Amino acid sequence: MRVDWSQTAPFSGQVVDDTVEVTSSGTGGTFPLVAIDRPVIEGDAYALSGRIRYQGVVGVGFLEMWSVFSDGSRYFSRTQASDGPQARISGDSGWRDFELPFYLNGPELPVRLELDLVLPDAGRVWLGPLALTSPGATSSAWWSDRAGGLIGGIGGSLIGLTGALVGILVARGRGRRAVLATMVTLTVAGIGLLVAGAVAVVLSQPYAVYFPLILGGIILVAVFGSGSRRARRAYEDAELRRMRAMDTAPS
């Protein structure tokens, strides 16, 4: 499927020679471009691609494709990589290719695709005709955008519950060996997630892949890495209090 700007009026900007020009005066914002209802998709992946150039973009902007499903759920793909067809928008660039892939996590297909341009500040952006290709996006993501959302949500909940349980046990002075071993294990896991996130960035994996890895790693290292020393000290203080209580107890 092809979106020709000479036949499809964009929601934002103006069309000149089959090219959409969007100008931000300095306040920035989200500029809706087009919506595709009932897109024809075959297979378990698809991509919205085209060409883009920009001038004087202040800060870091990006293109954003929303995949909307019949139950009202929405999942995004963004051009936020450091380079390649999923590179972010910043500064100046001549015409280059861009691609917004999405990997389905089941048989359900989206009922609508929405393309937005997001600019944080001033800048001018030009987009050529778009193409919706299916099956298969050209990038090989480690998991789909929907799976990335589930990983972030479930992982965040598990980290929160584990942190709460550890806090309760430390406050009561119980389970020292298990708590300290758990904190060390989760700290090492956090470092592993940070390394995996860095590799994902280098390999130009999409935002839904590298962001949960990096965020999860930062949280694990910050919470359990820095907290292990305090937990160890709290257990030592609790042990000293117990010893003093035994020494002062009447015989």
PDB file of C-alpha atoms in Angstrom:
ATOM      1  CA  MET A   1       0.000   0.000   0.000  1.00  0.00           C
ATOM      2  CA  ARG A   2       1.232   3.485  -0.883  1.00  0.00           C
ATOM      3  CA  VAL A   3       0.281   6.843   0.616  1.00  0.00           C
ATOM      4  CA  ASP A   4       0.623   9.503  -2.074  1.00  0.00           C
ATOM      5  CA  TRP A   5       0.448  13.031  -0.669  1.00  0.00           C
ATOM      6  CA  SER A   6      -0.934  14.343  -3.942  1.00  0.00           C
ATOM      7  CA  GLN A   7      -4.022  12.228  -3.261  1.00  0.00           C
ATOM      8  CA  THR A   8      -4.056  12.057   0.560  1.00  0.00           C
ATOM      9  CA  ALA A   9      -4.209  15.336   2.475  1.00  0.00           C
ATOM     10  CA  PRO A  10      -2.033  15.281   5.622  1.00  0.00           C
ATOM     11  CA  PHE A  11      -3.487  16.330   8.975  1.00  0.00           C
ATOM     12  CA  SER A  12      -0.549  18.693   9.542  1.00  0.00           C
ATOM     13  CA  GLY A  13       1.750  20.687   7.279  1.00  0.00           C
ATOM     14  CA  GLN A  14       1.397  21.499   3.605  1.00  0.00           C
ATOM     15  CA  VAL A  15       1.978  19.490   0.440  1.00  0.00           C
ATOM     16  CA  VAL A  16       4.492  20.721  -2.114  1.00  0.00           C
ATOM     17  CA  ASP A  17       5.443  18.506  -5.065  1.00  0.00           C
ATOM     18  CA  ASP A  18       4.116  15.320  -3.410  1.00  0.00           C
ATOM     19  CA  THR A  19       6.087  16.130  -0.251  1.00  0.00           C
ATOM     20  CA  VAL A  20       4.690  17.129   3.141  1.00  0.00           C
ATOM     21  CA  GLU A  21       6.435  20.041   4.805  1.00  0.00           C
ATOM     22  CA  VAL A  22       5.915  20.500   8.557  1.00  0.00           C
ATOM     23  CA  THR A  23       7.300  23.560  10.329  1.00  0.00           C
ATOM     24  CA  SER A  24       7.529  24.012  14.089  1.00  0.00           C
ATOM     25  CA  SER A  25       7.921  27.604  15.195  1.00  0.00           C
ATOM     26  CA  GLY A  26       9.591  26.746  18.493  1.00  0.00           C
ATOM     27  CA  THR A  27       6.984  25.366  20.856  1.00  0.00           C
ATOM     28  CA  GLY A  28       7.194  21.887  19.367  1.00  0.00           C
ATOM     29  CA  GLY A  29       4.504  19.271  19.803  1.00  0.00           C
ATOM     30  CA  THR A  30       2.925  16.312  18.063  1.00  0.00           C
ATOM     31  CA  PHE A  31       1.972  16.783  14.412  1.00  0.00           C
ATOM     32  CA  PRO A  32      -0.471  14.113  13.155  1.00  0.00           C
ATOM     33  CA  LEU A  33       0.182  13.213   9.527  1.00  0.00           C
ATOM     34  CA  VAL A  34      -2.068  10.399   8.326  1.00  0.00           C
ATOM     35  CA  ALA A  35      -4.311   7.579   9.515  1.00  0.00           C
ATOM     36  CA  ILE A  36      -4.785   4.307   7.644  1.00  0.00           C
ATOM     37  CA  ASP A  37      -8.013   2.494   8.465  1.00  0.00           C
ATOM     38  CA  ARG A  38      -8.271  -1.256   8.037  1.00  0.00           C
ATOM     39  CA  PRO A  39      -4.722  -1.675   6.679  1.00  0.00           C
ATOM     40  CA  VAL A  40      -4.152  -4.727   4.532  1.00  0.00           C
ATOM     41  CA  ILE A  41      -1.579  -6.823   6.391  1.00  0.00           C
ATOM     42  CA  GLU A  42      -0.406 -10.359   5.770  1.00  0.00           C
ATOM     43  CA  GLY A  43       1.951 -12.285   7.974  1.00  0.00           C
ATOM     44  CA  ASP A  44       3.122 -11.385  11.459  1.00  0.00           C
ATOM     45  CA  ALA A  45       4.964  -8.118  10.763  1.00  0.00           C
ATOM     46  CA  TYR A  46       4.654  -4.933   8.779  1.00  0.00           C
ATOM     47  CA  ALA A  47       6.415  -1.602   8.355  1.00  0.00           C
ATOM     48  CA  LEU A  48       5.563   1.936   7.340  1.00  0.00           C
ATOM     49  CA  SER A  49       8.498   3.376   5.411  1.00  0.00           C
ATOM     50  CA  GLY A  50       9.440   6.339   3.277  1.00  0.00           C
ATOM     51  CA  ARG A  51      11.970   9.137   2.927  1.00  0.00           C
ATOM     52  CA  ILE A  52      12.582  12.144   5.151  1.00  0.00           C
ATOM     53  CA  ARG A  53      14.778  15.212   5.315  1.00  0.00           C
ATOM     54  CA  TYR A  54      14.943  17.971   7.917  1.00  0.00           C
ATOM     55  CA  GLN A  55      16.564  21.286   8.732  1.00  0.00           C
ATOM     56  CA  GLY A  56      17.269  23.098  11.995  1.00  0.00           C
ATOM     57  CA  VAL A  57      15.557  20.560  14.250  1.00  0.00           C
ATOM     58  CA  VAL A  58      16.323  21.614  17.815  1.00  0.00           C
ATOM     59  CA  GLY A  59      16.538  18.751  20.303  1.00  0.00           C
ATOM     60  CA  VAL A  60      15.589  15.203  19.383  1.00  0.00           C
ATOM     61  CA  GLY A  61      12.400  14.453  17.474  1.00  0.00           C
ATOM     62  CA  PHE A  62      11.029  11.271  15.967  1.00  0.00           C
ATOM     63  CA  LEU A  63       8.374   9.711  13.785  1.00  0.00           C
ATOM     64  CA  GLU A  64       5.780   7.658  15.613  1.00  0.00           C
ATOM     65  CA  MET A  65       3.447   4.995  14.251  1.00  0.00           C
ATOM     66  CA  TRP A  66       0.555   3.908  16.455  1.00  0.00           C
ATOM     67  CA  SER A  67      -0.956   0.478  15.853  1.00  0.00           C
ATOM     68  CA  VAL A  68      -4.549   0.542  17.127  1.00  0.00           C
ATOM     69  CA  PHE A  69      -6.407  -2.703  17.819  1.00  0.00           C
ATOM     70  CA  SER A  70     -10.110  -3.480  18.053  1.00  0.00           C
ATOM     71  CA  ASP A  71     -10.078  -3.625  21.861  1.00  0.00           C
ATOM     72  CA  GLY A  72      -8.795  -0.049  22.022  1.00  0.00           C
ATOM     73  CA  SER A  73      -5.190  -0.965  22.859  1.00  0.00           C
ATOM     74  CA  ARG A  74      -2.489   1.135  21.203  1.00  0.00           C
ATOM     75  CA  TYR A  75       1.183   0.327  20.651  1.00  0.00           C
ATOM     76  CA  PHE A  76       3.816   2.580  19.132  1.00  0.00           C
ATOM     77  CA  SER A  77       6.903   2.230  16.982  1.00  0.00           C
ATOM     78  CA  ARG A  78       9.334   5.175  17.007  1.00  0.00           C
ATOM     79  CA  THR A  79      12.430   6.249  15.120  1.00  0.00           C
ATOM     80  CA  GLN A  80      14.690   6.660  18.142  1.00  0.00           C
ATOM     81  CA  ALA A  81      17.810   4.733  17.148  1.00  0.00           C
ATOM     82  CA  SER A  82      21.189   6.421  16.809  1.00  0.00           C
ATOM     83  CA  ASP A  83      21.456   5.628  13.101  1.00  0.00           C
ATOM     84  CA  GLY A  84      19.929   3.601  10.279  1.00  0.00           C
ATOM     85  CA  PRO A  85      16.356   3.724   8.992  1.00  0.00           C
ATOM     86  CA  GLN A  86      15.039   4.041  12.559  1.00  0.00           C
ATOM     87  CA  ALA A  87      17.295   6.974  13.429  1.00  0.00           C
ATOM     88  CA  ARG A  88      16.015   9.893  15.461  1.00  0.00           C
ATOM     89  CA  ILE A  89      15.400  13.348  13.970  1.00  0.00           C
ATOM     90  CA  SER A  90      17.838  16.057  15.053  1.00  0.00           C
ATOM     91  CA  GLY A  91      19.777  18.867  13.404  1.00  0.00           C
ATOM     92  CA  ASP A  92      19.992  18.742   9.611  1.00  0.00           C
ATOM     93  CA  SER A  93      19.778  15.870   7.155  1.00  0.00           C
ATOM     94  CA  GLY A  94      19.369  15.404   3.448  1.00  0.00           C
ATOM     95  CA  TRP A  95      16.926  12.856   2.102  1.00  0.00           C
ATOM     96  CA  ARG A  96      17.281   9.481   3.822  1.00  0.00           C
ATOM     97  CA  ASP A  97      15.155   6.380   4.306  1.00  0.00           C
ATOM     98  CA  PHE A  98      13.135   5.759   7.429  1.00  0.00           C
ATOM     99  CA  GLU A  99      11.215   2.714   8.627  1.00  0.00           C
ATOM    100  CA  LEU A 100       8.701   2.073  11.412  1.00  0.00           C
ATOM    101  CA  PRO A 101       8.342  -1.705  11.899  1.00  0.00           C
ATOM    102  CA  PHE A 102       5.843  -3.542  14.072  1.00  0.00           C
ATOM    103  CA  TYR A 103       5.877  -7.210  15.021  1.00  0.00           C
ATOM    104  CA  LEU A 104       2.591  -8.854  15.870  1.00  0.00           C
ATOM    105  CA  ASN A 105       2.361 -11.038  18.935  1.00  0.00           C
ATOM    106  CA  GLY A 106      -0.726 -12.980  17.854  1.00  0.00           C
ATOM    107  CA  PRO A 107      -3.273 -13.405  15.077  1.00  0.00           C
ATOM    108  CA  GLU A 108      -5.128 -10.129  15.735  1.00  0.00           C
ATOM    109  CA  LEU A 109      -4.454  -7.385  13.181  1.00  0.00           C
ATOM    110  CA  PRO A 110      -4.608  -3.637  13.808  1.00  0.00           C
ATOM    111  CA  VAL A 111      -7.730  -1.800  12.713  1.00  0.00           C
ATOM    112  CA  ARG A 112      -5.942   1.506  12.261  1.00  0.00           C
ATOM    113  CA  LEU A 113      -2.425   2.891  11.811  1.00  0.00           C
ATOM    114  CA  GLU A 114      -1.600   6.478  12.750  1.00  0.00           C
ATOM    115  CA  LEU A 115       1.571   8.338  11.809  1.00  0.00           C
ATOM    116  CA  ASP A 116       2.726  11.355  13.844  1.00  0.00           C
ATOM    117  CA  LEU A 117       5.756  13.608  13.767  1.00  0.00           C
ATOM    118  CA  VAL A 118       6.998  14.656  17.218  1.00  0.00           C
ATOM    119  CA  LEU A 119       9.269  17.700  17.524  1.00  0.00           C
ATOM    120  CA  PRO A 120      10.388  19.088  20.903  1.00  0.00           C
ATOM    121  CA  ASP A 121      11.205  22.554  19.561  1.00  0.00           C
ATOM    122  CA  ALA A 122      11.771  24.428  16.319  1.00  0.00           C
ATOM    123  CA  GLY A 123      12.544  22.733  13.024  1.00  0.00           C
ATOM    124  CA  ARG A 124      11.397  21.949   9.489  1.00  0.00           C
ATOM    125  CA  VAL A 125      10.722  18.430   8.260  1.00  0.00           C
ATOM    126  CA  TRP A 126       9.843  17.096   4.805  1.00  0.00           C
ATOM    127  CA  LEU A 127       8.373  13.654   4.155  1.00  0.00           C
ATOM    128  CA  GLY A 128       7.924  11.921   0.834  1.00  0.00           C
ATOM    129  CA  PRO A 129       5.293   9.301  -0.081  1.00  0.00           C
ATOM    130  CA  LEU A 130       4.810   6.422   2.352  1.00  0.00           C
ATOM    131  CA  ALA A 131       4.669   2.691   1.774  1.00  0.00           C
ATOM    132  CA  LEU A 132       3.053   0.078   4.011  1.00  0.00           C
ATOM    133  CA  THR A 133       4.808  -3.216   3.389  1.00  0.00           C
ATOM    134  CA  SER A 134       3.717  -6.634   4.569  1.00  0.00           C
ATOM    135  CA  PRO A 135       4.558  -9.337   5.388  1.00  0.00           C
ATOM    136  CA  GLY A 136       7.728  -8.753   7.326  1.00  0.00           C
ATOM    137  CA  ALA A 137       9.493  -5.606   8.378  1.00  0.00           C
ATOM    138  CA  THR A 138      13.089  -5.455   7.271  1.00  0.00           C
ATOM    139  CA  SER A 139      14.445  -5.127  10.804  1.00  0.00           C
ATOM    140  CA  SER A 140      14.871  -8.178  13.042  1.00  0.00           C
ATOM    141  CA  ALA A 141      13.658  -7.084  16.452  1.00  0.00           C
ATOM    142  CA  TRP A 142      14.248  -9.358  19.421  1.00  0.00           C
ATOM    143  CA  TRP A 143      10.572  -9.068  20.330  1.00  0.00           C
ATOM    144  CA  SER A 144       7.461  -7.166  19.290  1.00  0.00           C
ATOM    145  CA  ASP A 145       6.311  -3.782  20.563  1.00  0.00           C
ATOM    146  CA  ARG A 146       3.407  -5.416  22.360  1.00  0.00           C
ATOM    147  CA  ALA A 147       5.739  -7.919  24.001  1.00  0.00           C
ATOM    148  CA  GLY A 148       7.978  -5.029  25.039  1.00  0.00           C
ATOM    149  CA  GLY A 149       5.059  -3.381  26.804  1.00  0.00           C
ATOM    150  CA  LEU A 150       4.217  -6.618  28.603  1.00  0.00           C
ATOM    151  CA  ILE A 151       7.839  -7.174  29.603  1.00  0.00           C
ATOM    152  CA  GLY A 152       8.067  -3.675  31.052  1.00  0.00           C
ATOM    153  CA  GLY A 153       4.783  -3.945  32.949  1.00  0.00           C
ATOM    154  CA  ILE A 154       5.316  -7.431  34.363  1.00  0.00           C
ATOM    155  CA  GLY A 155       8.991  -6.833  35.098  1.00  0.00           C
ATOM    156  CA  GLY A 156       8.270  -3.578  36.904  1.00  0.00           C
ATOM    157  CA  SER A 157       5.594  -5.231  39.033  1.00  0.00           C
ATOM    158  CA  LEU A 158       7.895  -8.108  39.989  1.00  0.00           C
ATOM    159  CA  ILE A 159      10.713  -5.737  40.918  1.00  0.00           C
ATOM    160  CA  GLY A 160       8.327  -3.689  43.052  1.00  0.00           C
ATOM    161  CA  LEU A 161       6.965  -6.758  44.887  1.00  0.00           C
ATOM    162  CA  THR A 162      10.446  -8.157  45.456  1.00  0.00           C
ATOM    163  CA  GLY A 163      11.682  -4.824  46.789  1.00  0.00           C
ATOM    164  CA  ALA A 164       8.747  -4.597  49.181  1.00  0.00           C
ATOM    165  CA  LEU A 165       9.332  -8.144  50.490  1.00  0.00           C
ATOM    166  CA  VAL A 166      13.044  -7.488  50.946  1.00  0.00           C
ATOM    167  CA  GLY A 167      12.282  -4.268  52.812  1.00  0.00           C
ATOM    168  CA  ILE A 168       9.911  -6.066  55.194  1.00  0.00           C
ATOM    169  CA  LEU A 169      12.388  -8.864  55.928  1.00  0.00           C
ATOM    170  CA  VAL A 170      15.255  -6.438  56.506  1.00  0.00           C
ATOM    171  CA  ALA A 171      13.150  -4.292  58.831  1.00  0.00           C
ATOM    172  CA  ARG A 172      12.270  -7.389  60.889  1.00  0.00           C
ATOM    173  CA  GLY A 173      15.823  -8.726  60.812  1.00  0.00           C
ATOM    174  CA  ARG A 174      14.788 -12.003  59.238  1.00  0.00           C
ATOM    175  CA  GLY A 175      15.991 -14.116  56.312  1.00  0.00           C
ATOM    176  CA  ARG A 176      19.452 -12.555  56.218  1.00  0.00           C
ATOM    177  CA  ARG A 177      21.129 -15.160  54.029  1.00  0.00           C
ATOM    178  CA  ALA A 178      18.260 -15.389  51.514  1.00  0.00           C
ATOM    179  CA  VAL A 179      17.760 -11.617  51.340  1.00  0.00           C
ATOM    180  CA  LEU A 180      21.430 -10.769  50.777  1.00  0.00           C
ATOM    181  CA  ALA A 181      21.812 -13.542  48.200  1.00  0.00           C
ATOM    182  CA  THR A 182      18.707 -12.300  46.388  1.00  0.00           C
ATOM    183  CA  MET A 183      19.992  -8.720  46.339  1.00  0.00           C
ATOM    184  CA  VAL A 184      23.357  -9.776  44.930  1.00  0.00           C
ATOM    185  CA  THR A 185      21.671 -11.935  42.283  1.00  0.00           C
ATOM    186  CA  LEU A 186      19.328  -9.138  41.212  1.00  0.00           C
ATOM    187  CA  THR A 187      22.208  -6.647  41.089  1.00  0.00           C
ATOM    188  CA  VAL A 188      24.111  -8.965  38.750  1.00  0.00           C
ATOM    189  CA  ALA A 189      20.928  -9.409  36.699  1.00  0.00           C
ATOM    190  CA  GLY A 190      20.603  -5.629  36.486  1.00  0.00           C
ATOM    191  CA  ILE A 191      24.142  -5.309  35.157  1.00  0.00           C
ATOM    192  CA  GLY A 192      23.318  -7.997  32.603  1.00  0.00           C
ATOM    193  CA  LEU A 193      20.224  -6.077  31.493  1.00  0.00           C
ATOM    194  CA  LEU A 194      22.273  -2.902  31.073  1.00  0.00           C
ATOM    195  CA  VAL A 195      24.782  -4.749  28.906  1.00  0.00           C
ATOM    196  CA  ALA A 196      21.977  -6.284  26.849  1.00  0.00           C
ATOM    197  CA  GLY A 197      20.365  -2.848  26.477  1.00  0.00           C
ATOM    198  CA  ALA A 198      23.637  -1.352  25.264  1.00  0.00           C
ATOM    199  CA  VAL A 199      23.995  -4.155  22.711  1.00  0.00           C
ATOM    200  CA  ALA A 200      20.401  -3.537  21.569  1.00  0.00           C
ATOM    201  CA  VAL A 201      21.182   0.152  21.013  1.00  0.00           C
ATOM    202  CA  VAL A 202      24.341  -0.672  19.046  1.00  0.00           C
ATOM    203  CA  LEU A 203      22.370  -3.107  16.884  1.00  0.00           C
ATOM    204  CA  SER A 204      19.660  -0.447  16.257  1.00  0.00           C
ATOM    205  CA  GLN A 205      16.958  -2.492  17.925  1.00  0.00           C
ATOM    206  CA  PRO A 206      13.643  -0.612  18.291  1.00  0.00           C
ATOM    207  CA  TYR A 207      12.684   1.426  21.338  1.00  0.00           C
ATOM    208  CA  ALA A 208      10.417  -1.346  22.664  1.00  0.00           C
ATOM    209  CA  VAL A 209      13.461  -3.625  22.892  1.00  0.00           C
ATOM    210  CA  TYR A 210      16.238  -1.505  24.383  1.00  0.00           C
ATOM    211  CA  PHE A 211      14.188   0.725  26.688  1.00  0.00           C
ATOM    212  CA  PRO A 212      12.794  -2.027  28.989  1.00  0.00           C
ATOM    213  CA  LEU A 213      16.268  -3.575  29.215  1.00  0.00           C
ATOM    214  CA  ILE A 214      18.021  -0.344  30.160  1.00  0.00           C
ATOM    215  CA  LEU A 215      15.282   0.844  32.519  1.00  0.00           C
ATOM    216  CA  GLY A 216      15.053  -2.538  34.245  1.00  0.00           C
ATOM    217  CA  GLY A 217      18.831  -2.666  34.634  1.00  0.00           C
ATOM    218  CA  ILE A 218      19.004   0.819  36.133  1.00  0.00           C
ATOM    219  CA  ILE A 219      16.235   0.040  38.625  1.00  0.00           C
ATOM    220  CA  LEU A 220      17.761  -3.290  39.709  1.00  0.00           C
ATOM    221  CA  VAL A 221      21.240  -1.851  40.201  1.00  0.00           C
ATOM    222  CA  ALA A 222      19.956   1.289  41.942  1.00  0.00           C
ATOM    223  CA  VAL A 223      17.553  -0.506  44.285  1.00  0.00           C
ATOM    224  CA  PHE A 224      19.338  -3.757  45.104  1.00  0.00           C
ATOM    225  CA  GLY A 225      22.949  -2.817  44.373  1.00  0.00           C
ATOM    226  CA  SER A 226      23.024   0.308  46.517  1.00  0.00           C
ATOM    227  CA  GLY A 227      20.639  -1.220  49.059  1.00  0.00           C
ATOM    228  CA  SER A 228      22.639  -4.367  49.771  1.00  0.00           C
ATOM    229  CA  ARG A 229      25.161  -2.501  51.931  1.00  0.00           C
ATOM    230  CA  ARG A 230      22.411  -0.864  53.950  1.00  0.00           C
ATOM    231  CA  ALA A 231      20.656  -4.208  54.343  1.00  0.00           C
ATOM    232  CA  ARG A 232      23.848  -5.882  55.564  1.00  0.00           C
ATOM    233  CA  ARG A 233      24.383  -3.079  58.098  1.00  0.00           C
ATOM    234  CA  ALA A 234      20.785  -3.350  59.261  1.00  0.00           C
ATOM    235  CA  TYR A 235      21.199  -7.083  59.897  1.00  0.00           C
ATOM    236  CA  GLU A 236      24.450  -6.463  61.792  1.00  0.00           C
ATOM    237  CA  ASP A 237      22.751  -3.819  63.936  1.00  0.00           C
ATOM    238  CA  ALA A 238      19.867  -6.185  64.629  1.00  0.00           C
ATOM    239  CA  GLU A 239      22.314  -8.914  65.648  1.00  0.00           C
ATOM    240  CA  LEU A 240      24.133  -6.525  67.989  1.00  0.00           C
ATOM    241  CA  ARG A 241      20.865  -5.543  69.609  1.00  0.00           C
ATOM    242  CA  ARG A 242      19.989  -9.184  70.175  1.00  0.00           C
ATOM    243  CA  MET A 243      23.414  -9.869  71.724  1.00  0.00           C
ATOM    244  CA  ARG A 244      23.120  -6.876  74.029  1.00  0.00           C
ATOM    245  CA  ALA A 245      19.664  -7.942  75.054  1.00  0.00           C
ATOM    246  CA  MET A 246      20.987 -11.402  75.940  1.00  0.00           C
ATOM    247  CA  ASP A 247      23.877  -9.912  77.942  1.00  0.00           C
ATOM    248  CA  THR A 248      21.559  -7.691  79.973  1.00  0.00           C
ATOM    249  CA  ALA A 249      18.924 -10.374  80.525  1.00  0.00           C
ATOM    250  CA  PRO A 250      18.718 -11.621  84.136  1.00  0.00           C
ATOM    251  CA  SER A 251      20.279 -15.011  84.639  1.00  0.00           C
TER     252      SER A 251
END
